[in-house]
PDB file of C-alpha atoms and ligand atoms in Angstrom:
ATOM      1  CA  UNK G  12       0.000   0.000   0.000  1.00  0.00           C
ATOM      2  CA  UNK G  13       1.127   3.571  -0.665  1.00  0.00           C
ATOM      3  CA  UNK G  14       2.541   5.337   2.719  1.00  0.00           C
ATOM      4  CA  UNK G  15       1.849   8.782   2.894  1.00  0.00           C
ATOM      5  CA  UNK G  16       5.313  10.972   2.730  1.00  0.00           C
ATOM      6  CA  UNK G  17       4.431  12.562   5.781  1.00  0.00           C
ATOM      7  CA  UNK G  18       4.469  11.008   9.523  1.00  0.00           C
ATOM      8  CA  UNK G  19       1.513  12.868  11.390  1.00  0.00           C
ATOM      9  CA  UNK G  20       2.153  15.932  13.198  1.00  0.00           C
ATOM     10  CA  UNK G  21       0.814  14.207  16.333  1.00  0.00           C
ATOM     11  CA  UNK G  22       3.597  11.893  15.875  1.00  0.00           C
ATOM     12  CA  UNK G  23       6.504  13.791  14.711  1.00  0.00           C
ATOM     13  CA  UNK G  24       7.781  17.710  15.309  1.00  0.00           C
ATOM     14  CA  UNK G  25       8.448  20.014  12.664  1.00  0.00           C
ATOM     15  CA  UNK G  26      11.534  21.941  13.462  1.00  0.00           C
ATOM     16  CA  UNK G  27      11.494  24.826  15.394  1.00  0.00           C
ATOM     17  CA  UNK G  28      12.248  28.389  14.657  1.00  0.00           C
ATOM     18  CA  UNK G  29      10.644  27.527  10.783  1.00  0.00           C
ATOM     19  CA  UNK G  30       7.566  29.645   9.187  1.00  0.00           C
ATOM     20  CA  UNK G  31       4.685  27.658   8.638  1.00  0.00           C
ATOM     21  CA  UNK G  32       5.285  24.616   6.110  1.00  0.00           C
ATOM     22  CA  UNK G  33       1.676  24.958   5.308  1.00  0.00           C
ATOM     23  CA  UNK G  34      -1.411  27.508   6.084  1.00  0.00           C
ATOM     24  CA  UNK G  35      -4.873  26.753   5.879  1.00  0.00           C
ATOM     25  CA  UNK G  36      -7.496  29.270   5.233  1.00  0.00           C
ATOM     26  CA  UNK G  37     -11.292  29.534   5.866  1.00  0.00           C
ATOM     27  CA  UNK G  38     -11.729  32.925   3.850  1.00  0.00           C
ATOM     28  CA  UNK G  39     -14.721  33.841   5.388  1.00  0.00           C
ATOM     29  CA  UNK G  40     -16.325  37.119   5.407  1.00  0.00           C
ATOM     30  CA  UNK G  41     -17.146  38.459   2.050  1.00  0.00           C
ATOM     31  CA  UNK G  42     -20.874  38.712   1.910  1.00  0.00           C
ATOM     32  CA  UNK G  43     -20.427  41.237   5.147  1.00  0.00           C
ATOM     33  CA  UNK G  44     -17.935  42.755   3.349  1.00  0.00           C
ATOM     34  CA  UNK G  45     -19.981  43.690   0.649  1.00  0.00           C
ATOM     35  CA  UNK G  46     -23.132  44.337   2.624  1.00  0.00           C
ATOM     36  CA  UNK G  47     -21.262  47.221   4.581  1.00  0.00           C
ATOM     37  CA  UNK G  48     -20.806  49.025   1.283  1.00  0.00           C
ATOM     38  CA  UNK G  49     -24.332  48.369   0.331  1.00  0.00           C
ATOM     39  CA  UNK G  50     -23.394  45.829  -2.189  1.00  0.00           C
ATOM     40  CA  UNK G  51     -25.048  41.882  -3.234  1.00  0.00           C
ATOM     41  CA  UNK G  52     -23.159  39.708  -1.170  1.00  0.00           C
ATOM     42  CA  UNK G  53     -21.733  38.609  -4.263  1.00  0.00           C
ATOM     43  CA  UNK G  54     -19.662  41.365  -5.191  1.00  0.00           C
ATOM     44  CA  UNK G  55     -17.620  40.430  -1.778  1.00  0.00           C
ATOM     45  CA  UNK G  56     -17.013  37.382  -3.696  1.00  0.00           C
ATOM     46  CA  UNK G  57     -15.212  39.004  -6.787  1.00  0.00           C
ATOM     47  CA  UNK G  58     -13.484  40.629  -4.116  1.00  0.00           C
ATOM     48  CA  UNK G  59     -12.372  38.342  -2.515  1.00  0.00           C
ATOM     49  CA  UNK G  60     -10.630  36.384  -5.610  1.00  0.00           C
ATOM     50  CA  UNK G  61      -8.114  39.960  -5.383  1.00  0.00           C
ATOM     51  CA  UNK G  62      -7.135  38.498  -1.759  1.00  0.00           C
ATOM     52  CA  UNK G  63      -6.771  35.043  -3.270  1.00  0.00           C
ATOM     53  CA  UNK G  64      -3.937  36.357  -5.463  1.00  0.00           C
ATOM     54  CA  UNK G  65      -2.329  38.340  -2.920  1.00  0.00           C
ATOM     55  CA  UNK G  66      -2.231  35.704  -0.551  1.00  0.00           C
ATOM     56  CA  UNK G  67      -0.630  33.363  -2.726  1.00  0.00           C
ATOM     57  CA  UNK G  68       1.893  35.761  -3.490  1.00  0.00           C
ATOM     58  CA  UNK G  69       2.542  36.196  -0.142  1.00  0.00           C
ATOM     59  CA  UNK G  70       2.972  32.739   0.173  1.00  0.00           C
ATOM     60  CA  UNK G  71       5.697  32.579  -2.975  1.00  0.00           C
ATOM     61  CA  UNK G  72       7.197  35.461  -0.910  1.00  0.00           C
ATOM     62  CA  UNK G  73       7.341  34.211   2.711  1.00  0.00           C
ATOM     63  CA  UNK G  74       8.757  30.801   1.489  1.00  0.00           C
ATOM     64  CA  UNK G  75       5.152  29.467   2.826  1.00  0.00           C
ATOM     65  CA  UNK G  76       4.635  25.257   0.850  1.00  0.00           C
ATOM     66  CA  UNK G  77       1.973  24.724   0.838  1.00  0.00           C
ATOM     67  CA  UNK G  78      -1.230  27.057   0.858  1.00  0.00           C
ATOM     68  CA  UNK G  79      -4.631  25.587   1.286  1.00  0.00           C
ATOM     69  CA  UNK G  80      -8.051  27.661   0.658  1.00  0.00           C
ATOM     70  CA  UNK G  81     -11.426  26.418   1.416  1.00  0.00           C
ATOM     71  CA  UNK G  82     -13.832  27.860  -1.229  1.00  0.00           C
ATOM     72  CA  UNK G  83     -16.783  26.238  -0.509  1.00  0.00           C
ATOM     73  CA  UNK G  84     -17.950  23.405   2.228  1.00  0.00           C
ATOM     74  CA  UNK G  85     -20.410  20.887   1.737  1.00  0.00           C
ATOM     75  CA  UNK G  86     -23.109  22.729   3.827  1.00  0.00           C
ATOM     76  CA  UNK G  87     -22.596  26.271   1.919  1.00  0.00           C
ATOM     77  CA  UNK G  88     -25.401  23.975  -0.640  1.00  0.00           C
ATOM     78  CA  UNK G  89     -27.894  25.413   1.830  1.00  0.00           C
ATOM     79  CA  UNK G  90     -27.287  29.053   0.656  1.00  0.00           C
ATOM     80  CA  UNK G  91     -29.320  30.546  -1.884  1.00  0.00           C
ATOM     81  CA  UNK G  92     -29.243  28.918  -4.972  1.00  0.00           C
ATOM     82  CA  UNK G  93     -28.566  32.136  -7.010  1.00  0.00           C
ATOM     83  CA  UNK G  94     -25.185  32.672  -4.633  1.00  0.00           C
ATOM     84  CA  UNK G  95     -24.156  28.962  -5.136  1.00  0.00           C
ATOM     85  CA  UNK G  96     -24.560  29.511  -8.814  1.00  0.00           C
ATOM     86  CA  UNK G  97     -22.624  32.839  -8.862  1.00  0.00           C
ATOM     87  CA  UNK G  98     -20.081  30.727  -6.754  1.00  0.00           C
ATOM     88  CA  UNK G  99     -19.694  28.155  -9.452  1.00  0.00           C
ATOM     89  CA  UNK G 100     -19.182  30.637 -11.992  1.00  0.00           C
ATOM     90  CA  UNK G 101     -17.016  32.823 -10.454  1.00  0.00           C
ATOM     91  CA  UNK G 102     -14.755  29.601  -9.571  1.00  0.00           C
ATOM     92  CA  UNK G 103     -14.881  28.446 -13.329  1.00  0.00           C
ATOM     93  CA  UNK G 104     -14.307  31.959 -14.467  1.00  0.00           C
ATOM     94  CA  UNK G 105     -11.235  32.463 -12.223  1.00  0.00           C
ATOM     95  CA  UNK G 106      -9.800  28.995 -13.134  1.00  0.00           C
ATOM     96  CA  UNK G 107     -10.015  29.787 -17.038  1.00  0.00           C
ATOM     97  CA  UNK G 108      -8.762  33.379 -16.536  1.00  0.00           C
ATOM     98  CA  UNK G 109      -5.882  32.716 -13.864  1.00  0.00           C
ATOM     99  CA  UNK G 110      -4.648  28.736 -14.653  1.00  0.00           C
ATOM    100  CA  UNK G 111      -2.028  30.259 -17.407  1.00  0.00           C
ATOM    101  CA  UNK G 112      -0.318  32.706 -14.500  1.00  0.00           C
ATOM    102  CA  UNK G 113      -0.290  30.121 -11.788  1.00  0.00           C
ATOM    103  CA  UNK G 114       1.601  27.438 -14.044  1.00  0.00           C
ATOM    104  CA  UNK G 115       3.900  30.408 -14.814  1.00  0.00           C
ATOM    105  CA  UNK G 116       4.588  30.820 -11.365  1.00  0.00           C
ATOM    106  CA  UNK G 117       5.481  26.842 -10.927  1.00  0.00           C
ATOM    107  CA  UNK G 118       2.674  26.902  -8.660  1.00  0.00           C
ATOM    108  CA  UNK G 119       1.323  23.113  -8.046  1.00  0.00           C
ATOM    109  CA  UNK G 120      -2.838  23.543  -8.233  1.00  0.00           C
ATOM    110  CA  UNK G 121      -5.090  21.092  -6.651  1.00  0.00           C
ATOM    111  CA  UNK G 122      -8.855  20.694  -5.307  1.00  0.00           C
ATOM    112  CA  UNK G 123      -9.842  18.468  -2.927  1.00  0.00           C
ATOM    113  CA  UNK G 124     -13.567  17.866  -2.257  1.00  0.00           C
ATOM    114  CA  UNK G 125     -16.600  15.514  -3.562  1.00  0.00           C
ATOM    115  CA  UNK G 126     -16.507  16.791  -6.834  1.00  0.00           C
ATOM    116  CA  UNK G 127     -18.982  14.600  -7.741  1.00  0.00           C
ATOM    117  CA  UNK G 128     -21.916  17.642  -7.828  1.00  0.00           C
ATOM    118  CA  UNK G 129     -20.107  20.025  -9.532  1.00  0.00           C
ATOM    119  CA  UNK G 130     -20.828  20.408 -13.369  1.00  0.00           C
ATOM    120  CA  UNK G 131     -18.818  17.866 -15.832  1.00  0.00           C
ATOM    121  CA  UNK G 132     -17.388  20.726 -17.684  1.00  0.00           C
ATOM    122  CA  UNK G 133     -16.143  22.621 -14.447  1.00  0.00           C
ATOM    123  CA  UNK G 134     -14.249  18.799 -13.000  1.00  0.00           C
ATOM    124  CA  UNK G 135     -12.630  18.283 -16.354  1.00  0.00           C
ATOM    125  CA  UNK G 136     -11.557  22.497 -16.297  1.00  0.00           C
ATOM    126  CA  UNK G 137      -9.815  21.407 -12.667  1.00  0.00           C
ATOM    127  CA  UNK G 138      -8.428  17.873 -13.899  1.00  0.00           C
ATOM    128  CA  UNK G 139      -7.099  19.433 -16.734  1.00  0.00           C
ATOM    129  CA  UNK G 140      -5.494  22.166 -14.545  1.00  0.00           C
ATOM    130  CA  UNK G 141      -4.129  19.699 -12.096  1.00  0.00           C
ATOM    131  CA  UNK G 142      -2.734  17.839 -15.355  1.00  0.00           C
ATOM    132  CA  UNK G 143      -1.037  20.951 -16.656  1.00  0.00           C
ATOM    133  CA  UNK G 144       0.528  22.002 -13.111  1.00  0.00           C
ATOM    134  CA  UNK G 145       1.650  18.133 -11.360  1.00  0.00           C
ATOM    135  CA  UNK G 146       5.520  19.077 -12.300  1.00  0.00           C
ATOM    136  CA  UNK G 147       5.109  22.768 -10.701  1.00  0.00           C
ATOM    137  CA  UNK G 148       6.979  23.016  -6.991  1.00  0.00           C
ATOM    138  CA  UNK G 149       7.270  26.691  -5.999  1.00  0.00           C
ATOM    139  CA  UNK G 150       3.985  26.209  -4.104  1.00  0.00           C
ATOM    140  CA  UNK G 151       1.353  23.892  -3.765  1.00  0.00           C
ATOM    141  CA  UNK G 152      -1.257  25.368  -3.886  1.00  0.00           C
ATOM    142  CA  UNK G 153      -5.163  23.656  -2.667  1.00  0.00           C
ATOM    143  CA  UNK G 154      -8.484  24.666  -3.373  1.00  0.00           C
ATOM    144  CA  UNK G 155     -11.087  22.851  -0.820  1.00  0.00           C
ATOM    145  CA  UNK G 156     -14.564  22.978  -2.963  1.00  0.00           C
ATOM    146  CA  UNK G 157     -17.459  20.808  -1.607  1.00  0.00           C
ATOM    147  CA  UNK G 158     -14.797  19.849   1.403  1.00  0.00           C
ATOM    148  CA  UNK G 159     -15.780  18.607   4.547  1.00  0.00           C
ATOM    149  CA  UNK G 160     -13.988  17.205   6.985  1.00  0.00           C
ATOM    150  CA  UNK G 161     -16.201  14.655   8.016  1.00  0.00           C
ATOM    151  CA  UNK G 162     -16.769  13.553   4.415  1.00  0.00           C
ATOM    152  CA  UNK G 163     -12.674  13.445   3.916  1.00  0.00           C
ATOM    153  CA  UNK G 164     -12.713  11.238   7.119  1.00  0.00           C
ATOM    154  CA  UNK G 165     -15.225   8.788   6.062  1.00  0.00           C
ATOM    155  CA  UNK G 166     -14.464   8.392   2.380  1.00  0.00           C
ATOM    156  CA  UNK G 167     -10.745   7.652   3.718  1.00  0.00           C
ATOM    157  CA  UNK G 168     -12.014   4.674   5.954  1.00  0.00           C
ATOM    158  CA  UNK G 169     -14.143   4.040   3.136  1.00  0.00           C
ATOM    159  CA  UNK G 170     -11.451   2.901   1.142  1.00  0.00           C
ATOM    160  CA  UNK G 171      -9.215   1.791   3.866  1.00  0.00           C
ATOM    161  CA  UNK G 172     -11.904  -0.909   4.584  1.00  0.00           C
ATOM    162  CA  UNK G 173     -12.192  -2.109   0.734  1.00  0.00           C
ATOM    163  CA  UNK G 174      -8.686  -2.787   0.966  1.00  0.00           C
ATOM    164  CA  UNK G 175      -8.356  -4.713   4.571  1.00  0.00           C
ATOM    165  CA  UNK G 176      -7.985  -8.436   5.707  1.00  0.00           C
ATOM    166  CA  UNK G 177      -9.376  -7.380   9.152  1.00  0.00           C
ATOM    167  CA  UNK G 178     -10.029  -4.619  11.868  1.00  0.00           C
ATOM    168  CA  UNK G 179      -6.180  -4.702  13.006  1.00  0.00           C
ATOM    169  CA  UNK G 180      -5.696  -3.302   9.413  1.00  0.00           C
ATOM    170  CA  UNK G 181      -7.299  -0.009  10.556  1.00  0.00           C
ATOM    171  CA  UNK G 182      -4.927   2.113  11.666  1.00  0.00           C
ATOM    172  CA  UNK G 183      -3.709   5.576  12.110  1.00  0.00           C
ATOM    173  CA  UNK G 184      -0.990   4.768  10.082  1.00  0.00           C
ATOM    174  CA  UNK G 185      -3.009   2.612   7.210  1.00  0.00           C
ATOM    175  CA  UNK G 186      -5.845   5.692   7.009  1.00  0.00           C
ATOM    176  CA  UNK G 187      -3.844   8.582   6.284  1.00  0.00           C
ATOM    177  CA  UNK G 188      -2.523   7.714   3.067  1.00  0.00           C
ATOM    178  CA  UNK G 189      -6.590   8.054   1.980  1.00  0.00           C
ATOM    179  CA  UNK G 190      -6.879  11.357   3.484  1.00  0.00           C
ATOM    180  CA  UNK G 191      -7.681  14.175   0.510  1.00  0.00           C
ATOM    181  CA  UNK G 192      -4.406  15.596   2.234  1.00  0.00           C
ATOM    182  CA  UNK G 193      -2.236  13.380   2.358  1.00  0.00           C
ATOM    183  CA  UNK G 194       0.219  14.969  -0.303  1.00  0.00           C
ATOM    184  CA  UNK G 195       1.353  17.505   2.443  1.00  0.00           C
ATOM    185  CA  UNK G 196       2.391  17.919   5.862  1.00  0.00           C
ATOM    186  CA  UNK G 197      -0.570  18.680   8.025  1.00  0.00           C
ATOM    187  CA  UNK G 198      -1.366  22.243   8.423  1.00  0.00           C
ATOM    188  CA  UNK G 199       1.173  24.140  10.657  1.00  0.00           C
ATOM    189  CA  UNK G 200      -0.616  27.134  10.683  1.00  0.00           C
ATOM    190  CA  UNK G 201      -4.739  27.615  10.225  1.00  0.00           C
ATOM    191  CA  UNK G 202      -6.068  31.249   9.374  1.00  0.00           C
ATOM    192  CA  UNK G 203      -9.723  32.114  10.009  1.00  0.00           C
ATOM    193  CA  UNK G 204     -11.398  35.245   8.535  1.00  0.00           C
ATOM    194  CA  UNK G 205     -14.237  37.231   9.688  1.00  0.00           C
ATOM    195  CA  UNK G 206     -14.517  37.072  13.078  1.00  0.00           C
ATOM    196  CA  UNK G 207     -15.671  33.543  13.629  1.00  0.00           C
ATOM    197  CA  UNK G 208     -14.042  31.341  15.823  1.00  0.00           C
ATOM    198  CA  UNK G 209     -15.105  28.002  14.227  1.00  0.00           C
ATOM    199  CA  UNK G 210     -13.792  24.761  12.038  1.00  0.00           C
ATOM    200  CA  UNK G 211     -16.846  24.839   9.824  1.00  0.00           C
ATOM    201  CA  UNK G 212     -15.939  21.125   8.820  1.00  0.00           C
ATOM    202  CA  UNK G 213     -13.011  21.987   7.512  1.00  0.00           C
ATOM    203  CA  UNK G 214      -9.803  19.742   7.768  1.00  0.00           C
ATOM    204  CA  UNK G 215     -10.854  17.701  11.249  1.00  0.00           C
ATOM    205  CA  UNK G 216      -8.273  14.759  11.360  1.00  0.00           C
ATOM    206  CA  UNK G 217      -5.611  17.702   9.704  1.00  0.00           C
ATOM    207  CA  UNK G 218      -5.769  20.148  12.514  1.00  0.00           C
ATOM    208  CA  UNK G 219      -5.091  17.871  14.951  1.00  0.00           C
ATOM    209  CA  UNK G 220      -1.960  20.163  16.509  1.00  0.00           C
ATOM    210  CA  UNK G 221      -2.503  22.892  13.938  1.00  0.00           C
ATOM    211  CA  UNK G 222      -1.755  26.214  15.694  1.00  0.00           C
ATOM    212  CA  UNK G 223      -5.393  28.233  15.632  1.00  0.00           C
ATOM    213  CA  UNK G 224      -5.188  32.121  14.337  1.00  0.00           C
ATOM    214  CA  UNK G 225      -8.776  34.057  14.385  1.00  0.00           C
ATOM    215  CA  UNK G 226      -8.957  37.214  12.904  1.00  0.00           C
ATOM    216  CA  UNK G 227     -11.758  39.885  12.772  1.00  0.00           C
ATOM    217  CA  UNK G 228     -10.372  41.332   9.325  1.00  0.00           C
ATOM    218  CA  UNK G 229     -12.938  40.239   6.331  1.00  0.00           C
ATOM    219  CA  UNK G 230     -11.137  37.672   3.303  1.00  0.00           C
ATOM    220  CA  UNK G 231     -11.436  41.195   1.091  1.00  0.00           C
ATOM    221  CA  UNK G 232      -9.594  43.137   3.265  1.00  0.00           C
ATOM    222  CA  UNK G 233      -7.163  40.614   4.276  1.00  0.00           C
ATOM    223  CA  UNK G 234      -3.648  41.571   2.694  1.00  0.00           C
ATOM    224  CA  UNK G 235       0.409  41.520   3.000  1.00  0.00           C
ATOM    225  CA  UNK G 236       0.320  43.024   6.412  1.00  0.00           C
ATOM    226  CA  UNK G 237      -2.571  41.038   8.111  1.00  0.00           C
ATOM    227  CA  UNK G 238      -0.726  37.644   6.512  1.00  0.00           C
ATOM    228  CA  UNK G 239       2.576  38.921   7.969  1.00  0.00           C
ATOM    229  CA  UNK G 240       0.525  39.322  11.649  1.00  0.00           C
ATOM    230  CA  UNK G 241      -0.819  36.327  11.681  1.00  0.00           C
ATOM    231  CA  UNK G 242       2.829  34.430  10.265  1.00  0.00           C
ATOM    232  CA  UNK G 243       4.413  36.604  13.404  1.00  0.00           C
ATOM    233  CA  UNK G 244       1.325  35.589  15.908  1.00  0.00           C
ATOM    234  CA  UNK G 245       2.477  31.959  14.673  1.00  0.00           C
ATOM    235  CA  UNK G 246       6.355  32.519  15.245  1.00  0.00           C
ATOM    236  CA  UNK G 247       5.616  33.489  18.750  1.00  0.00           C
ATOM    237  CA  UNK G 248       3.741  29.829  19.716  1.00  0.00           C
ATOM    238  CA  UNK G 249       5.429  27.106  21.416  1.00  0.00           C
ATOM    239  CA  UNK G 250       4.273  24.283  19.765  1.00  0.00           C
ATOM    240  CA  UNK G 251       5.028  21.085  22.518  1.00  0.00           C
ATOM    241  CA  UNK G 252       2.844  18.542  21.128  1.00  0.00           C
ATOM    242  CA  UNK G 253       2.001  17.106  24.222  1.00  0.00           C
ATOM    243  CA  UNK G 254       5.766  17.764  25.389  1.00  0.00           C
ATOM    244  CA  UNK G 255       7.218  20.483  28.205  1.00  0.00           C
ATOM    245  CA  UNK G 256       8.642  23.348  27.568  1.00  0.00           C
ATOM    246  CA  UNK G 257      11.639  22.330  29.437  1.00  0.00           C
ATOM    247  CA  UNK G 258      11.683  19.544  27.474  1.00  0.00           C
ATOM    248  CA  UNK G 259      11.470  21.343  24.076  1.00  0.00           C
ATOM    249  CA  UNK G 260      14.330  23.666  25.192  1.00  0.00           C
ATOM    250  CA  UNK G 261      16.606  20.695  25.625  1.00  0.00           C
ATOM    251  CA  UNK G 262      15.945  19.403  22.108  1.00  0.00           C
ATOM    252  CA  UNK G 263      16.259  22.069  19.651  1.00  0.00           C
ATOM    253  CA  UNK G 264      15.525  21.200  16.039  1.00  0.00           C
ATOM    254  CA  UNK G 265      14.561  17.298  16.456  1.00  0.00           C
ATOM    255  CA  UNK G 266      13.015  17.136  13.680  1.00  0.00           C
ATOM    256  CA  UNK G 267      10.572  14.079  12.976  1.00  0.00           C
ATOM    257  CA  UNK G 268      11.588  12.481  16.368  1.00  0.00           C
ATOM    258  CA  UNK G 269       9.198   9.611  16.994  1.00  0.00           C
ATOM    259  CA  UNK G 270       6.889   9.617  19.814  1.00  0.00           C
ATOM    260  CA  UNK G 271       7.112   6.941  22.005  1.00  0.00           C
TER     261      UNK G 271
HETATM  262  C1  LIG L 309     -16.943  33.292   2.687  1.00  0.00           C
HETATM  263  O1  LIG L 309     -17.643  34.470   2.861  1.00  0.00           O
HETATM  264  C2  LIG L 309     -17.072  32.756   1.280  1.00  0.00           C
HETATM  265  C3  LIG L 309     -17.818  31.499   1.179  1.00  0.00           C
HETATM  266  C4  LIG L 309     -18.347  30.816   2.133  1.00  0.00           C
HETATM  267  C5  LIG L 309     -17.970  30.987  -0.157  1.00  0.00           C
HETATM  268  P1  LIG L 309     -19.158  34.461   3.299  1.00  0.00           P
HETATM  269  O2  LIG L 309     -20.002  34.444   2.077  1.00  0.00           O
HETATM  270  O3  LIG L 309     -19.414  33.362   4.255  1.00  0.00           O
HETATM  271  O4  LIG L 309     -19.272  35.867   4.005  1.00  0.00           O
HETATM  272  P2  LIG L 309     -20.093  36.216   5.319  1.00  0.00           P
HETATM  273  O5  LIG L 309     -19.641  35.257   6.382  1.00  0.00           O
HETATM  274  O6  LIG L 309     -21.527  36.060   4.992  1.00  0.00           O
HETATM  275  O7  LIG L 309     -19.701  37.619   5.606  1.00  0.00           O
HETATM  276  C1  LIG L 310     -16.881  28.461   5.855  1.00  0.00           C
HETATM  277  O1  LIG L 310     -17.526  29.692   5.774  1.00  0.00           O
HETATM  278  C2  LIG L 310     -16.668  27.893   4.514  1.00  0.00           C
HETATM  279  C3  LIG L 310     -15.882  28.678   3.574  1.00  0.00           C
HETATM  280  C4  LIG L 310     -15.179  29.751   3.810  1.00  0.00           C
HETATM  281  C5  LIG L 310     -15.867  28.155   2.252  1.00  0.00           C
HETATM  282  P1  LIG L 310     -19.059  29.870   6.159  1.00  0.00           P
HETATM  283  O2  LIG L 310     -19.284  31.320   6.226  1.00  0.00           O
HETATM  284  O3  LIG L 310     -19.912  29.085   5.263  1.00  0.00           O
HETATM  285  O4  LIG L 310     -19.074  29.219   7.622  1.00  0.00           O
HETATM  286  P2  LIG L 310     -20.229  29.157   8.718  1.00  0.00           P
HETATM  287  O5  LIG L 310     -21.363  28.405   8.107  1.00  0.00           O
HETATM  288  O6  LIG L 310     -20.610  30.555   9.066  1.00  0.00           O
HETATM  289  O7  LIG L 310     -19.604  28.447   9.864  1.00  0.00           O
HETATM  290 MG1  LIG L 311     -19.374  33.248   6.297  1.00  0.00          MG
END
């Protein structure tokens, strides 16, 4: 069986003194956003594509991996059906119009999700634009579209269990490699937008020792200078993964050290 290239953060320690490996975003905010300007909700949407494309030059910039964005989450169905249409558009739209600059910038595109309710022209626009970038390694960059944790969880111990002799199969170890995520290192750092202070379903087994960062600032109005607060709010965490701090002082830079 495939093993995934990357031991869990629960089990191993990322080296100290690093930036974040990989951020995770919940962009949240837009539709307040445009509602303060006495806008549809959906022009806080077009907006907040802008932030999408500073952020992941930020990321280039701040030597940040991998970058993962959740669009849309399996219950955002239960908006209005004229937003979730605008949604799919605008996705499609930005795909077509921005796929050319991101393979330019060696930037490694991926969605993770249940694609399975999207349209057939809109899955092959995001195979054929996962196609075109696989080689790219400057960042790796994640779109989470009809993600939700949960779901992720089960359809990994979905296939976990197609492929088992028996229940001592099921591991940790033997369920990971399923994970949507299993590409990168778990998130080191998770961003959340809009004043929230909530998962929403978003990566549940991933965030497991993820260091949490809630900010009031909308996804529109999010820029260079609120990513480089919350990249310095992260630098300032001690992250002990069930250690001491004594202990982490006497063992500077142990990189992927087993737990016992
Ligand atoms: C986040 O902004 C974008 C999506 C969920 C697609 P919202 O649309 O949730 O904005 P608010 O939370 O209503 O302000
Ligand atoms: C979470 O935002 C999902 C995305 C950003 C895509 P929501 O605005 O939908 O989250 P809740 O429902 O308020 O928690
Ligand atoms: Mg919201």
């Amino acid at each position: 069986m495939a093993t995934s290239k990357f031991t869990s953060s629960t089990r191993s320690i990322p080296e100290r003194d690093d930036g974040p490996r990989h951020v995770a975003i919940i962009m949240d905010g837009n539709g307040r956003w445009a509602r303060k300007r006495f806008l549809p909700r959906v022009a806080g949407h077009v907006r907040g594509v802008e932030t999408v494309r500073t952020i992941i030059r930020c990321s280039i910039e701040r030597k940040v991996s991998h970058l993962t964005l959740f669009a849309f989450s399996s219950e955002n169905w239960r908006r209005p059906a004229e937003e979730v249409s605008f949604l799919m558009q605008l996705f499609m739209r930005s795909l077509k119009k921005e796929i050319e600059r991101i393979h330019e910038n060696d930037i490694r595109f991926r969605v993770i999700g249940d694609l399975s309710r999207f349209d057939a022209s809109l899955v092959s626009m995001i195979r054929d634009a996962e196609r075109l970038t696989e080689n790219n390694t400057r960042l790796n960059l994640t779109i989470a579209a009809n993600y939700g944790g949960r779901w992720d969880i089960l359809q990994a111990v979905n296939k976990l269990v197609a492929t088992s002799g028996s229940v001592e199969d099921i591991t940790e170890e033997a369920l990971e490699p399923h994970l949507s995520m299993a590409f990168a290192p778990e998130p080191d750092l998770f961003i959340r937008t809009g004043g929230e202070k909530r998962i929403s379903n978003f990566l549940l087994w991933q965030l497991a020792y993820t260091e949490l960062y809630f900010t009031d600032t909308l996804w529109p109005d999010f820029g260079d200078t609120a990513f480089d607060t919350a990249l310095a709010s992260y630098g300032k965490r001690e992250r002990r993964f069930g250690r001491t701090s004594e202990q982490l002082e006497g063992s500077a830079g142990d990189e992927g050290e087993a737990l016992a």
